[in-house]
Amino acid sequence: MSSSIQLTIFDLDGTLLNTVADLANATNYALAQCSFPTHPTSSYYKFVGNGINRLFYRALPENARTETNIKHIRDLFVPYYNIHNTDESVPYPGITTLLEHLQESGILIAIASNKYQQATENLIKHFFPQIQFAAILGQREGVPIKPDPTIINDILKVTGIKHDNTLYIGDSGVDMQTALNANVKSIGVTWGFRTKEELMAHDAKWIAHTANDIITIIETYTE
């Protein structure tokens, strides 16, 4: 593959993996343990995307959205999710082939997720053991979450790749804003947790409807 794209950075949830059912199940488990109302899985498409503390804030009743309750839900969620995070999660169609193709083409692959670091690493290693990722970064203590560009800049430091040769791929407005803030090019994918309209409203440079569209964009890209 001849391209000026040397590094592809992927969001995880809603981009590489459909994780919403396991996130919903783990959050509902924690809510139920605290006698709070639970939600249908479909509600979680709007709850996720800004880290798990924000997920819990959105899932809690309005009059119960306190730091204490969020911490309590997190303390219940994390050990449950660590055990059950691959129960129903699956790669989206064509993703495994896409990653293998990029790797064979010599393009570096990295992960930038708002999911906490341990779960990010576990899911990547479980579903994509054959891929050599240049960096796998999730939500880390003391590091601001997306759309802050720190996570992208950290990956660029690790890889030594320039902004102009980097492509960020995600499924939400948060992801597109992250790319803008980091001054890298973006692809918004339409198979994830958010809509094409949200991606375009946040200035996605390209829209991909299938994993193969990403290959086409990279192959045909010229500055």
mmCIF file of C-alpha atoms in Angstrom:
data_model
loop_
_atom_site.group_PDB
_atom_site.id
_atom_site.type_symbol
_atom_site.label_atom_id
_atom_site.label_comp_id
_atom_site.label_asym_id
_atom_site.label_seq_id
_atom_site.Cartn_x
_atom_site.Cartn_y
_atom_site.Cartn_z
ATOM 1 C CA MET A 1 0.000 0.000 0.000
ATOM 2 C CA SER A 2 1.482 3.315 -1.042
ATOM 3 C CA SER A 3 0.264 6.070 1.259
ATOM 4 C CA SER A 4 1.407 9.049 3.268
ATOM 5 C CA ILE A 5 -0.607 7.633 6.170
ATOM 6 C CA GLN A 6 1.902 5.947 8.457
ATOM 7 C CA LEU A 7 -0.176 5.623 11.633
ATOM 8 C CA THR A 8 -3.829 4.734 12.195
ATOM 9 C CA ILE A 9 -5.256 5.391 15.665
ATOM 10 C CA PHE A 10 -8.562 3.713 16.476
ATOM 11 C CA ASP A 11 -11.203 4.353 19.068
ATOM 12 C CA LEU A 12 -12.335 1.057 20.630
ATOM 13 C CA ASP A 13 -16.000 0.955 21.686
ATOM 14 C CA GLY A 14 -18.300 1.496 18.717
ATOM 15 C CA THR A 15 -15.381 1.512 16.264
ATOM 16 C CA LEU A 16 -13.513 -1.790 16.533
ATOM 17 C CA LEU A 17 -15.833 -3.605 18.941
ATOM 18 C CA ASN A 18 -19.542 -3.591 19.644
ATOM 19 C CA THR A 19 -19.312 -3.559 23.434
ATOM 20 C CA VAL A 20 -22.619 -1.954 24.341
ATOM 21 C CA ALA A 21 -24.340 -5.104 25.661
ATOM 22 C CA ASP A 22 -21.552 -5.938 28.097
ATOM 23 C CA LEU A 23 -21.321 -2.307 29.237
ATOM 24 C CA ALA A 24 -25.086 -2.253 29.763
ATOM 25 C CA ASN A 25 -25.103 -5.554 31.641
ATOM 26 C CA ALA A 26 -22.277 -4.506 33.972
ATOM 27 C CA THR A 27 -23.792 -1.083 34.659
ATOM 28 C CA ASN A 28 -27.233 -2.575 35.247
ATOM 29 C CA TYR A 29 -25.682 -5.085 37.646
ATOM 30 C CA ALA A 30 -24.099 -2.260 39.645
ATOM 31 C CA LEU A 31 -27.282 -0.166 39.588
ATOM 32 C CA ALA A 32 -29.400 -3.104 40.764
ATOM 33 C CA GLN A 33 -26.977 -3.826 43.609
ATOM 34 C CA CYS A 34 -27.632 -0.280 44.816
ATOM 35 C CA SER A 35 -31.408 -0.520 44.238
ATOM 36 C CA PHE A 36 -31.332 2.034 41.429
ATOM 37 C CA PRO A 37 -33.452 1.555 38.275
ATOM 38 C CA THR A 38 -31.792 -0.240 35.357
ATOM 39 C CA HIS A 39 -32.042 0.578 31.644
ATOM 40 C CA PRO A 40 -32.559 -1.320 28.374
ATOM 41 C CA THR A 41 -29.411 -1.926 26.359
ATOM 42 C CA SER A 42 -30.617 0.524 23.700
ATOM 43 C CA SER A 43 -30.338 3.401 26.196
ATOM 44 C CA TYR A 44 -26.631 2.812 26.591
ATOM 45 C CA TYR A 45 -25.807 3.923 23.064
ATOM 46 C CA LYS A 46 -26.227 7.484 24.349
ATOM 47 C CA PHE A 47 -24.696 6.855 27.769
ATOM 48 C CA VAL A 48 -21.267 5.697 26.585
ATOM 49 C CA GLY A 49 -18.392 7.572 24.969
ATOM 50 C CA ASN A 50 -16.987 9.852 27.669
ATOM 51 C CA GLY A 51 -15.447 7.379 30.107
ATOM 52 C CA ILE A 52 -17.148 5.199 32.698
ATOM 53 C CA ASN A 53 -17.692 7.910 35.309
ATOM 54 C CA ARG A 54 -19.781 9.831 32.791
ATOM 55 C CA LEU A 55 -21.547 6.584 31.863
ATOM 56 C CA PHE A 56 -22.548 6.103 35.512
ATOM 57 C CA TYR A 57 -23.601 9.735 35.837
ATOM 58 C CA ARG A 58 -25.967 9.320 32.898
ATOM 59 C CA ALA A 59 -27.291 5.957 34.108
ATOM 60 C CA LEU A 60 -28.072 7.148 37.638
ATOM 61 C CA PRO A 61 -31.376 8.883 38.426
ATOM 62 C CA GLU A 62 -31.058 12.662 38.227
ATOM 63 C CA ASN A 63 -31.438 13.088 41.986
ATOM 64 C CA ALA A 64 -28.717 10.488 42.693
ATOM 65 C CA ARG A 65 -25.864 11.773 40.499
ATOM 66 C CA THR A 66 -23.392 12.373 43.313
ATOM 67 C CA GLU A 67 -19.669 11.661 43.419
ATOM 68 C CA THR A 68 -20.314 9.130 46.181
ATOM 69 C CA ASN A 69 -22.855 7.196 44.127
ATOM 70 C CA ILE A 70 -20.683 7.300 41.003
ATOM 71 C CA LYS A 71 -17.761 5.872 42.980
ATOM 72 C CA HIS A 72 -19.976 3.175 44.487
ATOM 73 C CA ILE A 73 -21.278 2.152 41.059
ATOM 74 C CA ARG A 74 -17.714 2.112 39.711
ATOM 75 C CA ASP A 75 -16.511 -0.097 42.574
ATOM 76 C CA LEU A 76 -19.218 -2.626 41.687
ATOM 77 C CA PHE A 77 -18.925 -2.256 37.919
ATOM 78 C CA VAL A 78 -15.171 -2.750 37.448
ATOM 79 C CA PRO A 79 -14.726 -6.246 38.949
ATOM 80 C CA TYR A 80 -17.919 -7.451 37.250
ATOM 81 C CA TYR A 81 -16.962 -5.982 33.873
ATOM 82 C CA ASN A 82 -13.422 -7.336 34.107
ATOM 83 C CA ILE A 83 -14.917 -10.847 34.210
ATOM 84 C CA HIS A 84 -17.787 -10.340 31.766
ATOM 85 C CA ASN A 85 -16.427 -7.852 29.185
ATOM 86 C CA THR A 86 -16.186 -10.458 26.413
ATOM 87 C CA ASP A 87 -19.542 -12.179 27.055
ATOM 88 C CA GLU A 88 -21.400 -10.442 24.229
ATOM 89 C CA SER A 89 -18.848 -8.042 22.732
ATOM 90 C CA VAL A 90 -17.734 -8.743 19.156
ATOM 91 C CA PRO A 91 -15.630 -7.064 16.466
ATOM 92 C CA TYR A 92 -17.658 -5.247 13.840
ATOM 93 C CA PRO A 93 -17.785 -6.859 10.367
ATOM 94 C CA GLY A 94 -14.501 -6.583 8.481
ATOM 95 C CA ILE A 95 -12.511 -5.108 11.381
ATOM 96 C CA THR A 96 -10.154 -8.022 11.905
ATOM 97 C CA THR A 97 -9.387 -8.151 8.174
ATOM 98 C CA LEU A 98 -8.855 -4.371 8.145
ATOM 99 C CA LEU A 99 -6.326 -4.498 10.978
ATOM 100 C CA GLU A 100 -4.477 -7.421 9.396
ATOM 101 C CA HIS A 101 -4.360 -5.542 6.092
ATOM 102 C CA LEU A 102 -2.949 -2.409 7.707
ATOM 103 C CA GLN A 103 -0.340 -4.447 9.563
ATOM 104 C CA GLU A 104 0.724 -6.285 6.416
ATOM 105 C CA SER A 105 1.006 -2.912 4.660
ATOM 106 C CA GLY A 106 3.428 -1.573 7.251
ATOM 107 C CA ILE A 107 1.052 1.015 8.677
ATOM 108 C CA LEU A 108 1.278 1.358 12.454
ATOM 109 C CA ILE A 109 -1.892 0.719 14.483
ATOM 110 C CA ALA A 110 -2.727 2.214 17.878
ATOM 111 C CA ILE A 111 -5.695 2.467 20.240
ATOM 112 C CA ALA A 112 -6.997 5.648 21.919
ATOM 113 C CA SER A 113 -10.000 4.892 24.118
ATOM 114 C CA ASN A 114 -11.921 6.517 26.950
ATOM 115 C CA LYS A 115 -12.407 3.029 28.419
ATOM 116 C CA TYR A 116 -10.245 2.465 31.493
ATOM 117 C CA GLN A 117 -6.775 1.138 30.724
ATOM 118 C CA GLN A 118 -7.089 -2.403 32.104
ATOM 119 C CA ALA A 119 -10.247 -3.195 30.154
ATOM 120 C CA THR A 120 -8.868 -1.576 26.995
ATOM 121 C CA GLU A 121 -5.775 -3.788 27.089
ATOM 122 C CA ASN A 122 -7.754 -6.925 27.945
ATOM 123 C CA LEU A 123 -10.240 -6.503 25.104
ATOM 124 C CA ILE A 124 -7.549 -5.774 22.517
ATOM 125 C CA LYS A 125 -5.474 -8.769 23.566
ATOM 126 C CA HIS A 126 -8.544 -11.034 23.592
ATOM 127 C CA PHE A 127 -9.986 -10.080 20.216
ATOM 128 C CA PHE A 128 -6.878 -9.128 18.232
ATOM 129 C CA PRO A 129 -3.967 -11.259 19.530
ATOM 130 C CA GLN A 130 -2.377 -11.392 16.065
ATOM 131 C CA ILE A 131 -2.051 -7.608 15.748
ATOM 132 C CA GLN A 132 1.072 -5.825 16.957
ATOM 133 C CA PHE A 133 -0.230 -2.497 18.255
ATOM 134 C CA ALA A 134 2.222 0.386 18.483
ATOM 135 C CA ALA A 135 0.356 1.707 21.535
ATOM 136 C CA ILE A 136 -2.767 0.767 23.500
ATOM 137 C CA LEU A 137 -3.972 3.689 25.586
ATOM 138 C CA GLY A 138 -7.191 3.942 27.565
ATOM 139 C CA GLN A 139 -8.393 6.158 30.376
ATOM 140 C CA ARG A 140 -5.489 6.638 32.787
ATOM 141 C CA GLU A 141 -5.344 8.266 36.201
ATOM 142 C CA GLY A 142 -4.412 11.928 35.947
ATOM 143 C CA VAL A 143 -4.722 12.072 32.144
ATOM 144 C CA PRO A 144 -7.667 14.016 30.662
ATOM 145 C CA ILE A 145 -10.042 11.983 28.523
ATOM 146 C CA LYS A 146 -11.038 12.639 24.923
ATOM 147 C CA PRO A 147 -11.778 15.071 23.328
ATOM 148 C CA ASP A 148 -8.640 16.361 25.043
ATOM 149 C CA PRO A 149 -5.820 15.584 22.566
ATOM 150 C CA THR A 150 -3.335 14.316 25.183
ATOM 151 C CA ILE A 151 -3.980 10.657 24.372
ATOM 152 C CA ILE A 152 -3.250 11.250 20.660
ATOM 153 C CA ASN A 153 -0.154 13.286 21.422
ATOM 154 C CA ASP A 154 1.110 10.544 23.736
ATOM 155 C CA ILE A 155 0.769 8.009 20.917
ATOM 156 C CA LEU A 156 2.602 10.308 18.504
ATOM 157 C CA LYS A 157 5.452 10.605 21.009
ATOM 158 C CA VAL A 158 5.669 6.808 21.354
ATOM 159 C CA THR A 159 5.603 6.153 17.612
ATOM 160 C CA GLY A 160 7.553 9.156 16.376
ATOM 161 C CA ILE A 161 5.001 9.703 13.600
ATOM 162 C CA LYS A 162 4.069 13.250 12.580
ATOM 163 C CA HIS A 163 0.572 14.689 12.768
ATOM 164 C CA ASP A 164 0.368 14.971 8.973
ATOM 165 C CA ASN A 165 0.916 11.218 8.595
ATOM 166 C CA THR A 166 -1.641 10.189 11.201
ATOM 167 C CA LEU A 167 -5.277 9.168 10.808
ATOM 168 C CA TYR A 168 -7.744 8.887 13.691
ATOM 169 C CA ILE A 169 -10.822 6.666 13.314
ATOM 170 C CA GLY A 170 -13.847 6.805 15.618
ATOM 171 C CA ASP A 171 -17.622 6.618 15.799
ATOM 172 C CA SER A 172 -18.637 9.734 17.724
ATOM 173 C CA GLY A 173 -18.540 13.487 17.819
ATOM 174 C CA VAL A 174 -16.122 13.180 20.745
ATOM 175 C CA ASP A 175 -13.740 11.264 18.470
ATOM 176 C CA MET A 176 -13.978 13.795 15.665
ATOM 177 C CA GLN A 177 -13.377 16.637 18.115
ATOM 178 C CA THR A 178 -10.375 14.742 19.500
ATOM 179 C CA ALA A 179 -8.889 14.570 16.018
ATOM 180 C CA LEU A 180 -9.475 18.291 15.484
ATOM 181 C CA ASN A 181 -7.905 19.135 18.840
ATOM 182 C CA ALA A 182 -4.887 16.961 18.024
ATOM 183 C CA ASN A 183 -4.595 18.363 14.475
ATOM 184 C CA VAL A 184 -4.828 14.957 12.795
ATOM 185 C CA LYS A 185 -7.121 13.751 10.020
ATOM 186 C CA SER A 186 -10.272 11.836 10.960
ATOM 187 C CA ILE A 187 -12.595 9.158 9.657
ATOM 188 C CA GLY A 188 -16.030 8.848 11.218
ATOM 189 C CA VAL A 189 -17.539 5.358 11.064
ATOM 190 C CA THR A 190 -21.290 4.943 10.819
ATOM 191 C CA TRP A 191 -21.629 1.423 12.281
ATOM 192 C CA GLY A 192 -21.004 2.464 15.890
ATOM 193 C CA PHE A 193 -22.857 4.169 18.714
ATOM 194 C CA ARG A 194 -23.555 7.534 17.055
ATOM 195 C CA THR A 195 -25.060 8.862 13.824
ATOM 196 C CA LYS A 196 -23.550 10.060 10.575
ATOM 197 C CA GLU A 197 -25.121 13.447 11.292
ATOM 198 C CA GLU A 198 -23.215 13.732 14.579
ATOM 199 C CA LEU A 199 -19.955 12.802 12.878
ATOM 200 C CA MET A 200 -20.453 15.393 10.120
ATOM 201 C CA ALA A 201 -21.495 18.062 12.618
ATOM 202 C CA HIS A 202 -18.132 17.548 14.333
ATOM 203 C CA ASP A 203 -16.183 17.929 11.085
ATOM 204 C CA ALA A 204 -15.227 14.359 10.209
ATOM 205 C CA LYS A 205 -12.891 14.611 7.210
ATOM 206 C CA TRP A 206 -14.231 11.346 5.777
ATOM 207 C CA ILE A 207 -17.163 9.039 6.500
ATOM 208 C CA ALA A 208 -16.788 5.240 6.342
ATOM 209 C CA HIS A 209 -19.793 2.948 6.095
ATOM 210 C CA THR A 210 -17.746 -0.268 5.989
ATOM 211 C CA ALA A 211 -14.316 -1.346 7.181
ATOM 212 C CA ASN A 212 -13.220 -1.610 3.567
ATOM 213 C CA ASP A 213 -14.023 2.097 3.095
ATOM 214 C CA ILE A 214 -11.157 2.844 5.490
ATOM 215 C CA ILE A 215 -8.736 0.922 3.276
ATOM 216 C CA THR A 216 -9.972 2.821 0.224
ATOM 217 C CA ILE A 217 -9.548 6.191 1.962
ATOM 218 C CA ILE A 218 -5.993 5.354 3.002
ATOM 219 C CA GLU A 219 -5.033 3.971 -0.408
ATOM 220 C CA THR A 220 -6.349 6.995 -2.282
ATOM 221 C CA TYR A 221 -5.205 9.662 0.187
ATOM 222 C CA THR A 222 -2.777 12.301 -0.981
ATOM 223 C CA GLU A 223 -1.967 15.496 0.918
#
